[in-house]
Coordinates of N, CA and C in Angstrom, one line a residue:
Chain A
X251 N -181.3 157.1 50.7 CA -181.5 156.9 52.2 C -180.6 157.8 53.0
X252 N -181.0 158.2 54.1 CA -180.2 159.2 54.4 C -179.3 158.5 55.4
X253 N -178.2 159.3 55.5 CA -177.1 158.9 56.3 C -176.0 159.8 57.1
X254 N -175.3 159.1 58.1 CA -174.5 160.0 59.0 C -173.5 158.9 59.0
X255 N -172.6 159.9 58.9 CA -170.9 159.2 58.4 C -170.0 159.8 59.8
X256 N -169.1 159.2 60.6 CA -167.9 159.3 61.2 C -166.7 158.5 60.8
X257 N -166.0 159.4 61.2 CA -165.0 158.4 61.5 C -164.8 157.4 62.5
X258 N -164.4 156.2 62.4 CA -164.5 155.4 63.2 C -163.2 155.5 64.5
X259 N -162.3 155.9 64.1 CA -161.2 155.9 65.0 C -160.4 155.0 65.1
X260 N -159.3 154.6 66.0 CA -159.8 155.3 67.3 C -159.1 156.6 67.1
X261 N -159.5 157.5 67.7 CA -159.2 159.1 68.1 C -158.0 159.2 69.6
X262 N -157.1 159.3 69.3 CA -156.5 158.8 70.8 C -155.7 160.5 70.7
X263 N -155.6 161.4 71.9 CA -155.1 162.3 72.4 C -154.9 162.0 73.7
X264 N -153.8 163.0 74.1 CA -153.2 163.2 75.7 C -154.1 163.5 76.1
X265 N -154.3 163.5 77.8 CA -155.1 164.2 78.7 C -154.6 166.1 78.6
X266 N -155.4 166.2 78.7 CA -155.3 168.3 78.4 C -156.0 168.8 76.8
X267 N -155.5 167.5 75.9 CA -155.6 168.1 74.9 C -157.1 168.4 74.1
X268 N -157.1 169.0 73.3 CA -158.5 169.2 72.6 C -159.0 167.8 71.6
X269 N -159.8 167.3 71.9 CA -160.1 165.9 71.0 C -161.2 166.8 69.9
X270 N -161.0 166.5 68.8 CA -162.1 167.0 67.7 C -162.8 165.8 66.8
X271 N -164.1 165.7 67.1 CA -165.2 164.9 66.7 C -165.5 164.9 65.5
X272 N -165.9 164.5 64.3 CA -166.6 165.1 63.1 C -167.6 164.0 62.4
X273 N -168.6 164.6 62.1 CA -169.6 163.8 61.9 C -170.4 164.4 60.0
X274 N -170.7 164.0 59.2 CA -171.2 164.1 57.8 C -172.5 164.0 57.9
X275 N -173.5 164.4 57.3 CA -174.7 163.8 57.3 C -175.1 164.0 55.9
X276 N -176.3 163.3 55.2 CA -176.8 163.1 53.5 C -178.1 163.9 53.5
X277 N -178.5 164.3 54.9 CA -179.9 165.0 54.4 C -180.1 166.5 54.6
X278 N -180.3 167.3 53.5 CA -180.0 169.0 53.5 C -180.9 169.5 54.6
X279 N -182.2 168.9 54.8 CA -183.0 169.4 55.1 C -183.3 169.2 56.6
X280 N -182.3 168.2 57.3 CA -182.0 167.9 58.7 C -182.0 169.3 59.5
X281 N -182.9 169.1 60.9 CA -182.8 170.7 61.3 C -182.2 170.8 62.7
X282 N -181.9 169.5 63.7 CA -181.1 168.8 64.8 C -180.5 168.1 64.6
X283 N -179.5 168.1 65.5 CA -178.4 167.0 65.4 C -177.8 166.6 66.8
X284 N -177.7 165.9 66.9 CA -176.9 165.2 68.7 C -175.7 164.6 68.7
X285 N -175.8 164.7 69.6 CA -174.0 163.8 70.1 C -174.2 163.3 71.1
X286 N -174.2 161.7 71.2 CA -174.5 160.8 72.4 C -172.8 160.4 72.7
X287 N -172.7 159.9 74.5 CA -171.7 159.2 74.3 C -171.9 158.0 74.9
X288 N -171.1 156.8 74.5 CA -171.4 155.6 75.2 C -170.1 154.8 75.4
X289 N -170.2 154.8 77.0 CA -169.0 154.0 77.6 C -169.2 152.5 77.4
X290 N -167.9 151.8 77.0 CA -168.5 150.2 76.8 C -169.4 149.7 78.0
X291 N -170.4 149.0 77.7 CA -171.0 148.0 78.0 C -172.3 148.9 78.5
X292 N -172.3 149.8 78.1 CA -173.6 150.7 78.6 C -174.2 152.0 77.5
X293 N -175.4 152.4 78.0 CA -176.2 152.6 77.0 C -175.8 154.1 76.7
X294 N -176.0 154.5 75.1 CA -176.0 156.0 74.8 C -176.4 157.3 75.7
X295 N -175.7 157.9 76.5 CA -176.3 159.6 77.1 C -175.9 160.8 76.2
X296 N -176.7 161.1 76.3 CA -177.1 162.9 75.6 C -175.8 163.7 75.9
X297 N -175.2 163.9 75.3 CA -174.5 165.5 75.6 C -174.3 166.4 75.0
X298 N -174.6 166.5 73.7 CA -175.0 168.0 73.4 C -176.1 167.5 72.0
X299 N -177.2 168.7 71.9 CA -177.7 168.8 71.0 C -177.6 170.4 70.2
X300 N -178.0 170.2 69.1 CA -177.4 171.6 68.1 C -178.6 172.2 67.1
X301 N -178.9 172.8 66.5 CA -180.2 173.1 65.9 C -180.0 174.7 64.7
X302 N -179.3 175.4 65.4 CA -178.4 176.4 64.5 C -177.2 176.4 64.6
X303 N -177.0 176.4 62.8 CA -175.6 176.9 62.7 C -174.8 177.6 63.6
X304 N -173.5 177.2 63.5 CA -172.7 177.7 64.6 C -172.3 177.3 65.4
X305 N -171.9 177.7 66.6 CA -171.4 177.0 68.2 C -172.5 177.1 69.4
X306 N -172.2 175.7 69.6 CA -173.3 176.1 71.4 C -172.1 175.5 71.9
X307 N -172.0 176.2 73.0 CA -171.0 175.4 74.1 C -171.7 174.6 75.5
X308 N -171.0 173.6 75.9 CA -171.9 173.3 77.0 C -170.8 173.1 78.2
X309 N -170.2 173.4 79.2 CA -169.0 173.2 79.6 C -168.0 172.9 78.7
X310 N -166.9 171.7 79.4 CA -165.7 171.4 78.4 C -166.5 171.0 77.0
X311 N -167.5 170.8 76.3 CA -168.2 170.6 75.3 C -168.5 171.7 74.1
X312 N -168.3 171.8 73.0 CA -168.6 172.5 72.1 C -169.2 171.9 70.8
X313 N -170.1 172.5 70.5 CA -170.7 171.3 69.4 C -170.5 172.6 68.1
X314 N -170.4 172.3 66.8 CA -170.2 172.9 65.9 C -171.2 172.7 64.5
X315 N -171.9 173.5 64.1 CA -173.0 172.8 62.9 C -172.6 174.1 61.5
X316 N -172.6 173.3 60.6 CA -172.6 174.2 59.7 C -173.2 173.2 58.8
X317 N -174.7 174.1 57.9 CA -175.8 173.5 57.4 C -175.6 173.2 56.0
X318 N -174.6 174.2 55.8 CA -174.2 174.4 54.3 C -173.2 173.3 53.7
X319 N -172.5 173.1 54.6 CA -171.5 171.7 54.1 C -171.8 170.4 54.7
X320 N -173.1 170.6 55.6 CA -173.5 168.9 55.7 C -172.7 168.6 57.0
X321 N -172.2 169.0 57.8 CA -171.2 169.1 58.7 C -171.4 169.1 60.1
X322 N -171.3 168.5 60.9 CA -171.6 168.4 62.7 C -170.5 168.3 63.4
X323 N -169.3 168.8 64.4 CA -168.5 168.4 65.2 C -169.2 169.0 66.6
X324 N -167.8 167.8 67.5 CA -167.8 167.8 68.9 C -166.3 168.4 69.1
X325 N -165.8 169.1 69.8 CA -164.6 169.5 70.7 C -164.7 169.6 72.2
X326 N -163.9 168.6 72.5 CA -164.0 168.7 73.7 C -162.6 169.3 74.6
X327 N -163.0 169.9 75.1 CA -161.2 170.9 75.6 C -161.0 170.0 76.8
X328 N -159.5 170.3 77.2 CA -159.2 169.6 78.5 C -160.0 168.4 78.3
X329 N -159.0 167.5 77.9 CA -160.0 166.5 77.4 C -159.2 165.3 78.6
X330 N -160.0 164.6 79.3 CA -159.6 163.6 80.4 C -160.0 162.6 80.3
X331 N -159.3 161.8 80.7 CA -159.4 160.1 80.7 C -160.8 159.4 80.8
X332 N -161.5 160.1 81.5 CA -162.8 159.0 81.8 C -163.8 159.8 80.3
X333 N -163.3 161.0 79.7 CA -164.1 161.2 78.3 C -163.8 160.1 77.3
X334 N -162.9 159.0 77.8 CA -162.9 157.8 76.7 C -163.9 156.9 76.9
X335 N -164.5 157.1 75.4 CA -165.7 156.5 75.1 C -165.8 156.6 73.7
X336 N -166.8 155.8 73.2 CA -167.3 155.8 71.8 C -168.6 157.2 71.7
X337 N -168.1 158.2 71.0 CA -169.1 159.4 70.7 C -170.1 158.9 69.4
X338 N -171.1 159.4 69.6 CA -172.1 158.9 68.6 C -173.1 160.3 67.7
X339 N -172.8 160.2 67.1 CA -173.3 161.7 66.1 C -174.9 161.0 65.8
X340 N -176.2 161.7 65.8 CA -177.3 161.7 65.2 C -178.0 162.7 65.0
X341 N -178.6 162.3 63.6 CA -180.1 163.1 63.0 C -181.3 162.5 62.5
X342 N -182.2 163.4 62.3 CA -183.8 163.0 62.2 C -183.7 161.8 60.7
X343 N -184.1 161.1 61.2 CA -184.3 160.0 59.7 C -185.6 160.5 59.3
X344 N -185.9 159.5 58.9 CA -187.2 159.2 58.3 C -188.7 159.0 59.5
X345 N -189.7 159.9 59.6 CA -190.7 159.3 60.7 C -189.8 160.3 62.0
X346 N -189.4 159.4 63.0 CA -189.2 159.9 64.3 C -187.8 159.5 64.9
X347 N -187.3 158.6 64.3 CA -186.3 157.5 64.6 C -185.1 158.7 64.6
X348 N -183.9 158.8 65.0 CA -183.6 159.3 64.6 C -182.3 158.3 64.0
X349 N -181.2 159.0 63.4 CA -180.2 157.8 62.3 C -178.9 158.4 63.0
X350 N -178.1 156.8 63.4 CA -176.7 157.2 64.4 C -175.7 157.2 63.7
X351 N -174.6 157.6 63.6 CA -173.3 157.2 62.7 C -172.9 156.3 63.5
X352 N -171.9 155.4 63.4 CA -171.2 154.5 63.7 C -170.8 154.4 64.8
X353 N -169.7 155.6 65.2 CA -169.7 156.4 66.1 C -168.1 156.2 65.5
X354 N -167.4 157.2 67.0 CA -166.3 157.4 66.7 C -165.4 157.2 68.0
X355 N -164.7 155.7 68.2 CA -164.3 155.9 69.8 C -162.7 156.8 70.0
X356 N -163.0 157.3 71.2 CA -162.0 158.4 71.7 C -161.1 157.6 73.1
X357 N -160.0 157.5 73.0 CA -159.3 156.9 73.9 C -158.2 158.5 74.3
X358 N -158.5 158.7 75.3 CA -157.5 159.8 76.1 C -156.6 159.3 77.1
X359 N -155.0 159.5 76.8 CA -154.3 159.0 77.6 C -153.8 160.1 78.9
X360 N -153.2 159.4 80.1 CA -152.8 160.3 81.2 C -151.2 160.4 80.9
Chain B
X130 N -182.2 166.3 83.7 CA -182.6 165.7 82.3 C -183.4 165.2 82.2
X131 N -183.7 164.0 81.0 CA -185.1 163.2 81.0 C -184.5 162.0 82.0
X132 N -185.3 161.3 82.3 CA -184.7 159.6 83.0 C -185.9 159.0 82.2
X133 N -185.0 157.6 82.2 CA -186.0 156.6 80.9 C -184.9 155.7 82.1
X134 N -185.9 154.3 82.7 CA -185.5 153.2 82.9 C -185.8 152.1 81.9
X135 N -184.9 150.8 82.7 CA -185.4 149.9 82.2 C -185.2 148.7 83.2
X136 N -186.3 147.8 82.8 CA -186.1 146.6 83.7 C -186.3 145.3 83.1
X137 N -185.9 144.1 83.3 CA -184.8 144.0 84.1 C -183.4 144.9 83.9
X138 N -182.0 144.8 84.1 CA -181.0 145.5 83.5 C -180.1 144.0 83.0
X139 N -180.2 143.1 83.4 CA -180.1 141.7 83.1 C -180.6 140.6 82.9
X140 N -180.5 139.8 82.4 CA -181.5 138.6 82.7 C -180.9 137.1 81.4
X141 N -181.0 136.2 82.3 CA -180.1 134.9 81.7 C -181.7 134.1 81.7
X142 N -181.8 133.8 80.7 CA -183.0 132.4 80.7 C -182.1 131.4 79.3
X143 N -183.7 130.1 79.7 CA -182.7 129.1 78.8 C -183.7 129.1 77.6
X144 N -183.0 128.4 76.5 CA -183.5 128.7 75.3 C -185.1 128.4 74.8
X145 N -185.7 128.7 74.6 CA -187.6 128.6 74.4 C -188.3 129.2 75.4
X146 N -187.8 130.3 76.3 CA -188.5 130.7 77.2 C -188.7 132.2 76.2
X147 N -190.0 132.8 77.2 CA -190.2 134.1 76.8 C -189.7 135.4 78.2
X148 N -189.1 136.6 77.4 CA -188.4 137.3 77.8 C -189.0 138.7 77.9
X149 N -189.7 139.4 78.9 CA -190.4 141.1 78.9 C -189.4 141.6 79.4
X150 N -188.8 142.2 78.6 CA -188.3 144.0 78.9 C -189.2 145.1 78.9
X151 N -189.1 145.8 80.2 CA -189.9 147.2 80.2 C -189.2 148.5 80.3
X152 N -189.7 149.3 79.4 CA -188.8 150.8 79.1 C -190.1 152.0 80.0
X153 N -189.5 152.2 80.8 CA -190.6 153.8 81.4 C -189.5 154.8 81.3
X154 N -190.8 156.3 81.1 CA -189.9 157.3 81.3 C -190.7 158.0 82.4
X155 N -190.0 158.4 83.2 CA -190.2 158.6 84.6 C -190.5 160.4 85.1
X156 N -190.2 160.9 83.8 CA -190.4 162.2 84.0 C -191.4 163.2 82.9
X157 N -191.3 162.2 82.2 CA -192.3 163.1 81.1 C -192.7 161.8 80.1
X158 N -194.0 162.4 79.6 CA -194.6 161.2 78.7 C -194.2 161.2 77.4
X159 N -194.3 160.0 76.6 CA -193.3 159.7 75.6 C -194.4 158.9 74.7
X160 N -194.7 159.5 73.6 CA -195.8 159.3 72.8 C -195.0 158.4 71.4
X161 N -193.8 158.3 71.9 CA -193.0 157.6 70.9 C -191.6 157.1 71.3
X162 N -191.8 155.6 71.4 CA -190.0 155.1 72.1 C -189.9 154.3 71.0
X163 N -188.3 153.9 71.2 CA -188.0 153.1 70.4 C -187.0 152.2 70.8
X164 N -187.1 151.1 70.1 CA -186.1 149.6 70.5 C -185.2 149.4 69.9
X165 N -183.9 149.4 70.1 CA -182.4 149.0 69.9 C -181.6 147.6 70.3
X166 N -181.6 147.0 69.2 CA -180.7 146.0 69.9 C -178.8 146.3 69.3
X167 N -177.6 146.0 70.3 CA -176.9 146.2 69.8 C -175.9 144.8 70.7
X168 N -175.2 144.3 69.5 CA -174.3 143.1 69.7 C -172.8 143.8 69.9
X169 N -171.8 143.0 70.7 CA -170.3 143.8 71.2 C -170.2 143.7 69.9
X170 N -169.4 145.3 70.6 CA -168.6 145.9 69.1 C -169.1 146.4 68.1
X171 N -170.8 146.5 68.1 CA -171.1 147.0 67.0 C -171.7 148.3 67.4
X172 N -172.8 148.5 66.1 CA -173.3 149.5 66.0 C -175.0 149.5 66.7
X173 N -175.7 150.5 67.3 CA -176.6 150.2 67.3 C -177.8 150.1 66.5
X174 N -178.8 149.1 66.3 CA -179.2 148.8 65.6 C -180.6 148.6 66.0
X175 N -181.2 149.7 64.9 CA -183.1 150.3 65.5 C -183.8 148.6 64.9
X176 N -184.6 148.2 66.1 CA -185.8 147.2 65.5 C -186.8 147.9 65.5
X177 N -187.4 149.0 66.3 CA -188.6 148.9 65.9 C -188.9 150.4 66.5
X178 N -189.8 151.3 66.0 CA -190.8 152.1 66.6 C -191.7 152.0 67.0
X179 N -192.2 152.8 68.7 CA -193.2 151.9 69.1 C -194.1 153.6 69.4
X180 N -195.2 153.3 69.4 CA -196.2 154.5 69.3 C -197.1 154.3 70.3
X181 N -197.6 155.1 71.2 CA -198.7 154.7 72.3 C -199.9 154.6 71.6
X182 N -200.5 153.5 72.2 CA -201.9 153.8 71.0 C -201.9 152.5 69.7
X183 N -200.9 152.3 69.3 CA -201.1 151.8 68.3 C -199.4 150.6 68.0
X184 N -200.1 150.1 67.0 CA -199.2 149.1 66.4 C -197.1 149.7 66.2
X185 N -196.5 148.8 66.7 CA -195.4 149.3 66.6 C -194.5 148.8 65.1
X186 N -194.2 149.9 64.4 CA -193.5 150.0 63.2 C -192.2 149.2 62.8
X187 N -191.9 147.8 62.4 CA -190.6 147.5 62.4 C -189.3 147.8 61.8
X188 N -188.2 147.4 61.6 CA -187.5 147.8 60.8 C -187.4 146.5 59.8
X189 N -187.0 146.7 58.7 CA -187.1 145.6 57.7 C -185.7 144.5 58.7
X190 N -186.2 142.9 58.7 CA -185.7 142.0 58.9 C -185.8 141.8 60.5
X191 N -186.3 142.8 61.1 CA -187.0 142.0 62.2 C -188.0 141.4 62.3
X192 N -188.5 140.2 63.1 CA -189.6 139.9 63.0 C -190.4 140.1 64.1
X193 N -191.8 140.7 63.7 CA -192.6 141.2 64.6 C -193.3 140.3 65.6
X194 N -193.4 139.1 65.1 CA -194.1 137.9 65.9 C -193.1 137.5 66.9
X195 N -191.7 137.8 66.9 CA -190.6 136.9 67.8 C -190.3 138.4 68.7
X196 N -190.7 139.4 68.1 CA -190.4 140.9 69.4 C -191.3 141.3 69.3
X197 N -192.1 141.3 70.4 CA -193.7 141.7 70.4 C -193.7 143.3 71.2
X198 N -193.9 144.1 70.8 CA -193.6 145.5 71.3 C -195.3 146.3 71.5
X199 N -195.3 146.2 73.1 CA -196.7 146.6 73.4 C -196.6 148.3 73.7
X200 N -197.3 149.5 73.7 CA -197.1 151.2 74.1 C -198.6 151.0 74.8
X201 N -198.8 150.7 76.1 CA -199.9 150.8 76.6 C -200.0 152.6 77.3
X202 N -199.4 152.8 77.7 CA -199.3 153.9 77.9 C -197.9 155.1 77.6
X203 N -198.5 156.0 77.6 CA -197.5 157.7 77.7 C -196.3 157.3 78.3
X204 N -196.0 156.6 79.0 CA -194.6 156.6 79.9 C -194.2 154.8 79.9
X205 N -194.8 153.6 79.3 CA -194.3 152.4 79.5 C -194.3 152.0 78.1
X206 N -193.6 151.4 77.6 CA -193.2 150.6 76.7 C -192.4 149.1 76.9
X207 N -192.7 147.9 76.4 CA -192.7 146.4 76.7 C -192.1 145.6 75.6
X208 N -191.1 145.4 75.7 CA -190.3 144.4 74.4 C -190.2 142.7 74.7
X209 N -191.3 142.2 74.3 CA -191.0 140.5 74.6 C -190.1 139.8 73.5
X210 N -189.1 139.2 74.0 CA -188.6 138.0 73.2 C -189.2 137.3 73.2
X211 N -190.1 136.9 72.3 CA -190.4 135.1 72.2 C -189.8 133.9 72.2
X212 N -189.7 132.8 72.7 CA -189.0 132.1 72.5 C -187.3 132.1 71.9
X213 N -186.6 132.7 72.7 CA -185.9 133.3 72.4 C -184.6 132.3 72.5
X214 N -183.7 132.3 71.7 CA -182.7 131.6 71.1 C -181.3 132.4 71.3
X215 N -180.2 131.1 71.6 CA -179.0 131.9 71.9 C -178.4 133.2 71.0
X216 N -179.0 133.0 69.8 CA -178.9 134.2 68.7 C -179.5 135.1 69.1
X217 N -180.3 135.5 70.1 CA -181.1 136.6 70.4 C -180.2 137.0 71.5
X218 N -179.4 136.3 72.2 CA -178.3 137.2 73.1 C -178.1 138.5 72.7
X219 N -177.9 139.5 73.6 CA -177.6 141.0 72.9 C -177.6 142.2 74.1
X220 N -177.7 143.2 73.8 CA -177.8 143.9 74.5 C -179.3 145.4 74.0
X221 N -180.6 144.5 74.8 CA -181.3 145.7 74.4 C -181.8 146.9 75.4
X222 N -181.5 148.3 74.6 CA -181.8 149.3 74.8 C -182.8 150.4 74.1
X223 N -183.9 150.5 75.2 CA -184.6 151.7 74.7 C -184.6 153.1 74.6
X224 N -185.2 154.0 73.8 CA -185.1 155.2 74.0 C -187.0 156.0 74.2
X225 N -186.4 156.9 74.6 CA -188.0 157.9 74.6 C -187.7 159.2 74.0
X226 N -188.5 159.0 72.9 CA -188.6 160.7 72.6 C -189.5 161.7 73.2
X227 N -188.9 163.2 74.0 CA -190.0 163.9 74.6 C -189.7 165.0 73.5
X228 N -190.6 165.2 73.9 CA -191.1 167.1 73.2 C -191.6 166.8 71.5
X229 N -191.6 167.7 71.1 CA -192.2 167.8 69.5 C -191.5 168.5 68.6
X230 N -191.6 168.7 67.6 CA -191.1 169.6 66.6 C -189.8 169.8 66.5
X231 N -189.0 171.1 66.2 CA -187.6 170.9 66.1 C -186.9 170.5 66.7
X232 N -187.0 170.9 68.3 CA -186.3 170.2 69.4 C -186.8 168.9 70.3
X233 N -187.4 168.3 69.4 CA -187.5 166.8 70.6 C -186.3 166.5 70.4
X234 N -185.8 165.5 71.6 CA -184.7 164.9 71.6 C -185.3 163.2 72.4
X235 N -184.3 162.5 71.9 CA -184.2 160.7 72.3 C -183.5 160.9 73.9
X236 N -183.7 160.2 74.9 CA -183.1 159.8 75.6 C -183.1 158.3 76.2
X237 N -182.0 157.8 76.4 CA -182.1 156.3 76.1 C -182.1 155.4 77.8
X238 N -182.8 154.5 77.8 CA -182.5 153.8 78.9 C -181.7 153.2 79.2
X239 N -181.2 152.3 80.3 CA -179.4 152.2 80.9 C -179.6 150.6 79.8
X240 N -180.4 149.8 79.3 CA -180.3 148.8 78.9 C -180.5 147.7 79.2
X241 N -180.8 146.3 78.5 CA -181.0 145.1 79.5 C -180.2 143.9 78.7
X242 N -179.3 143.5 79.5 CA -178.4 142.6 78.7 C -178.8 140.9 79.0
X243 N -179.5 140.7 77.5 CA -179.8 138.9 77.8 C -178.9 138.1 77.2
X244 N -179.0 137.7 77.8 CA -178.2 135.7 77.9 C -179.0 134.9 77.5
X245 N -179.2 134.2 76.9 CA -180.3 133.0 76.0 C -179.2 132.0 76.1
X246 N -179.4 130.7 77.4 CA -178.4 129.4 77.1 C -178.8 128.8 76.3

């Protein structure tokens, strides 16, 4: 069965600092991958998706894929208080669904 | 981006009533959403795929008779609780997938949090 692994956290860095994400996945053949984030009590938003190896940046956001080790991160620079949330890594399952890791909550202090 | 609502975004009934959540996506049509229920502190957790057109796909250990999940059309999708029991408290959220092939992506609606007294 395939799977996406994080760490669970918490991830706690200063405000300024760089917070680094990292997410595993079980399936070689996975060709996208996302990063949702979700503030308590409200639903998953999109902030980055990835599809080739390498870096896409998207403002303070950097997503990181490397296909060969199975491997997905997020970095976020200048990292600020209200980016505390639970980050959520996903890829294509089975069908259309896609499969979430646990997620990984990020607490940034001021 | 995409926008995917949902309605109600709350809703408290008392226990043996029946419960419609509706998921639209408001900007582009969605030939496949799906239904999430997720309890505090956890993880989110897929019930079911829903397909326009046709019968919606569950995940093992939901039951299809007590979440009745209608795809009448491209942009609406319909989650009934049936008779729904304080155990069904939760927080459900939909998603819509647009586009096809490598790059479709899910985007999820803001969610609808029930209360079952």
């Amino acid at each position: 069965q395939k799977e996406v692994e994080q760490n669970s956290g918490p991830l706690s860095v200063p405000e300024g600092a760089i917070a680094s994400l990292n997410c595993t996945y079980s399936d070689r053949v996975s060709q996208s991958f996302f990063w949702y984030r979700q503030y308590s009590g409200k639903s998953p938003e999109l902030i980055m998706s990835i599809y080739s190896n390498g870096d896409k940046e998207d403002g303070r956001f950097t997503a990181q894929l490397n296909k060969a080790s199975q491997y997905v991160s997020l970095l976020i620079r200048d990292s600020q208080p209200s980016d505390s949330a639970t980050y959520l890594c996903a890829a294509p399952g089975a069908g259309t669904a896609l499969i979430f890791g646990k997620g990984t909550t990020l607490s940034v202090s001021s | 981006g995409a926008v995917v609502s949902q309605h109600p975004s709350r809703v408290i009934c008392k226990s043996g009533t029946s419960v419609k959540i509706e998921c639209r996506s408001l900007d582009f049509q969605a030939t496949t959403m799906f239904w999430y229920r997720q309890f505090p502190k956890q993880s989110l957790m897929l019930m079911a795929t829903s397909n326009e057109g046709s019968k919606a796909t569950y995940e093992q250990g939901v039951e299809k008779d007590k979440f009745l999940i209608n795809h009448a059309s491209l942009t609406l999708s319909t989650l009934t609780v049936t008779s729904a029991h304080p155990e069904d408290s939760s927080f459900y959220i939909c998603s819509a997938r647009r586009g096809g092939g490598a790059e479709d992506t899910q985007y999820f609606g803001p969610g609808t949090r029930l209360t079952v007294l």
